[in-house]
């Protein structure tokens, strides 16, 4: 589904990603872990097409399409979804308008008929139920006055509504208490199926107790320095990132 | 219309459907820029007592009216053009303007069938369906084309209720006592330079009279359009709401594309008596000039409402996207106890447009209250100023005002300015002022992009959200039009 080859990217002229190679297949859950500043969020933003990030080298193919060539809205319509680390507020625009517009844009692009108001409301009721959201939120402005937890839940709701092929979750667990973490995780687990894929970007192993990854990658200084199964996350939790960094140093010295 | 407004969700659906409509709109073209080819009956250029008499004569006005105009003209000659607004434009040559232009084939119009078909076509192009559809939608329309009121629909229905909705010229013939009593009573010709000019040369405008206890069953609407080259448009609107009455009045404005600047100096007077309410909505889309700042309308307007009775209420709602230069402060004189004044405004400037606009809330009565919600959007190299006065007089115990003044900037070559004036002479007054300035954020646009929404739609969404409190005050049909206008005005200003 997603193939990343030797991806390098800059932020404000500074190279953050220094040659990422990664392949994600349908049905898989990948976790990217790493210390602060290692480039985890950069990777998620580059995949989504954030204009603040510049791809300088390498390739990204999504379902055979060159993602770098696509505008961010077209990447979204193709099925790449980014759950933001810091969801943005849009004052004066209700969640209903926002969600319905987004849903219909994606549908239109994929040659599907637009959702009727009735369909939309039914879908919304079903998905917000999964996340235990107060139906009142639908008439509130997008993320305005939402608590940190509500914002993250809203991101997951959007994911459930839009049904992307690839969901990039950028530190979705940060700032959540344990109850909120469970709810958000259950949302992701409801979403997951054999035809889609999830890329989790996280600092902590905690989230991986609830969303079990098939692969764990450790990112450091813009490179994936170690990949493994879900047990790698536990090892990291136990030994900290320094353990790998030391390994890395040894490798580099050799 | 009320029903739709109360159903929040449905309204929002329409807004999102509207977003898609926006995509169909042609790029960067002033859609209303066509010129209608009809012969017009025109006065020679320039202004003097002869011209003032000519206008009065053309309109078959009574003697006192001619005299009033002449007094205004003489007073105007003693006045100086105001220099204090935060706008710049070359000096206007008042002798280079045509002060009267009436479509020549002006018959006595009894029905729409008698209206010049060319005119009707113009209205169709404007999307002002004077015909069936509009009538079905229950809006009575008075259309002022250049200087003369050409058709007033629905007169009969209104007549049954005792409501008068006509051109000022007709009102002068049919109800001279009402015109004489109220004309100039809210905005005297001595008020300011352009009010004096208007009083001297105004050619027509709308007149509305709502009798005691009557709730006007439909929205009344006027459409103004400047068509003739080098024509100034000086219309005058007078609305009187007797005790316990209500009316909602809509006004729309457009003008064709011209290289030269044209002058529009209107006066609107509202008289609101005890327990009565007037809701006055404007969507102003005069030609703003091209992207290099050439051409466009100078829009110098005096609008004022006098809440003369207890518990009277006035609400001004305006969406201003047009004109090269705008200078306009719809005001409320809150004379009656418990009277209420409201001002909701969206002012958009792009390219080289300049706007200096706001309101005046004059609290004279006890327990009066006022609300000001102003949203200024600046793009391109434009300048957008809010100028507002809140005055609480000595005897106005327990006056309340809430002012919220928000500015949004698009790009870094435009300007937003706020000039609030507060004059309080009574200790019991409570006055609140909030102001914010924001930029349309790259992060907001990316967020919406990431959900499949194009940059153009994203900007429209952000801007519409910013203006929501004002759009909510507009009648539904107007709100949709206002959103479209906003989208067109701001096209290609981001990204």
Short mmCIF file of C-alpha atoms in Angstrom, two decimals, chain A residues 48-50 72-73 76-77 80-82 84 88-89 91-94 96-98 100-102 105 108 114 121 143 155 158, chain B residues 9 12-13 15-17 19-20 23 443-455 457 460-462 464-466 468:
data_model
loop_
_atom_site.label_atom_id
_atom_site.label_comp_id
_atom_site.label_asym_id
_atom_site.label_seq_id
_atom_site.Cartn_x
_atom_site.Cartn_y
_atom_site.Cartn_z
CA UNK A 48 0.19 14.03 4.38
CA UNK A 49 1.74 16.78 2.26
CA UNK A 50 2.15 19.58 4.79
CA UNK A 72 -2.56 17.47 0.16
CA UNK A 73 -6.32 17.45 -0.54
CA UNK A 76 -6.63 12.88 1.55
CA UNK A 77 -9.13 11.98 -1.16
CA UNK A 80 -4.30 9.10 3.37
CA UNK A 81 -5.52 10.41 6.70
CA UNK A 82 -3.49 12.24 9.31
CA UNK A 84 -3.10 15.62 14.04
CA UNK A 88 -6.63 22.87 14.58
CA UNK A 89 -9.55 25.10 15.60
CA UNK A 91 -14.11 29.08 14.64
CA UNK A 92 -17.64 29.48 13.32
CA UNK A 93 -17.67 26.26 11.29
CA UNK A 94 -19.63 23.47 12.91
CA UNK A 96 -21.43 18.97 11.01
CA UNK A 97 -20.54 21.27 8.12
CA UNK A 98 -16.90 20.31 8.30
CA UNK A 100 -20.13 16.61 5.71
CA UNK A 101 -18.00 18.72 3.38
CA UNK A 102 -14.99 16.47 3.92
CA UNK A 105 -15.26 15.76 -1.19
CA UNK A 108 -16.96 12.91 -5.14
CA UNK A 114 -22.74 12.43 -2.03
CA UNK A 121 -26.64 11.72 10.24
CA UNK A 143 -12.25 21.90 17.94
CA UNK A 155 -9.68 13.21 15.08
CA UNK A 158 -13.13 11.99 11.41
CA UNK B 9 -28.26 21.80 10.97
CA UNK B 12 -25.33 24.42 7.82
CA UNK B 13 -26.04 21.85 5.16
CA UNK B 15 -23.81 26.38 3.62
CA UNK B 16 -21.74 23.35 2.70
CA UNK B 17 -23.74 22.83 -0.47
CA UNK B 19 -19.39 25.80 -0.87
CA UNK B 20 -19.64 23.53 -3.88
CA UNK B 23 -16.46 26.22 -7.41
CA UNK B 443 -2.18 25.42 9.58
CA UNK B 444 -5.95 25.87 9.29
CA UNK B 445 -5.79 25.52 5.52
CA UNK B 446 -3.61 22.41 5.75
CA UNK B 447 -5.96 20.88 8.30
CA UNK B 448 -8.92 21.31 5.94
CA UNK B 449 -6.81 20.14 2.94
CA UNK B 450 -5.98 17.02 4.88
CA UNK B 451 -9.67 16.26 5.10
CA UNK B 452 -10.06 16.48 1.33
CA UNK B 453 -11.13 20.14 1.11
CA UNK B 454 -9.44 22.28 -1.56
CA UNK B 455 -7.54 25.42 -0.56
CA UNK B 457 -12.98 26.02 -0.27
CA UNK B 460 -14.07 30.27 2.13
CA UNK B 461 -14.91 28.05 5.03
CA UNK B 462 -12.55 29.85 7.40
CA UNK B 464 -17.48 32.16 6.53
CA UNK B 465 -16.83 30.85 10.00
CA UNK B 466 -15.29 34.18 10.92
CA UNK B 468 -20.95 33.60 11.02
#
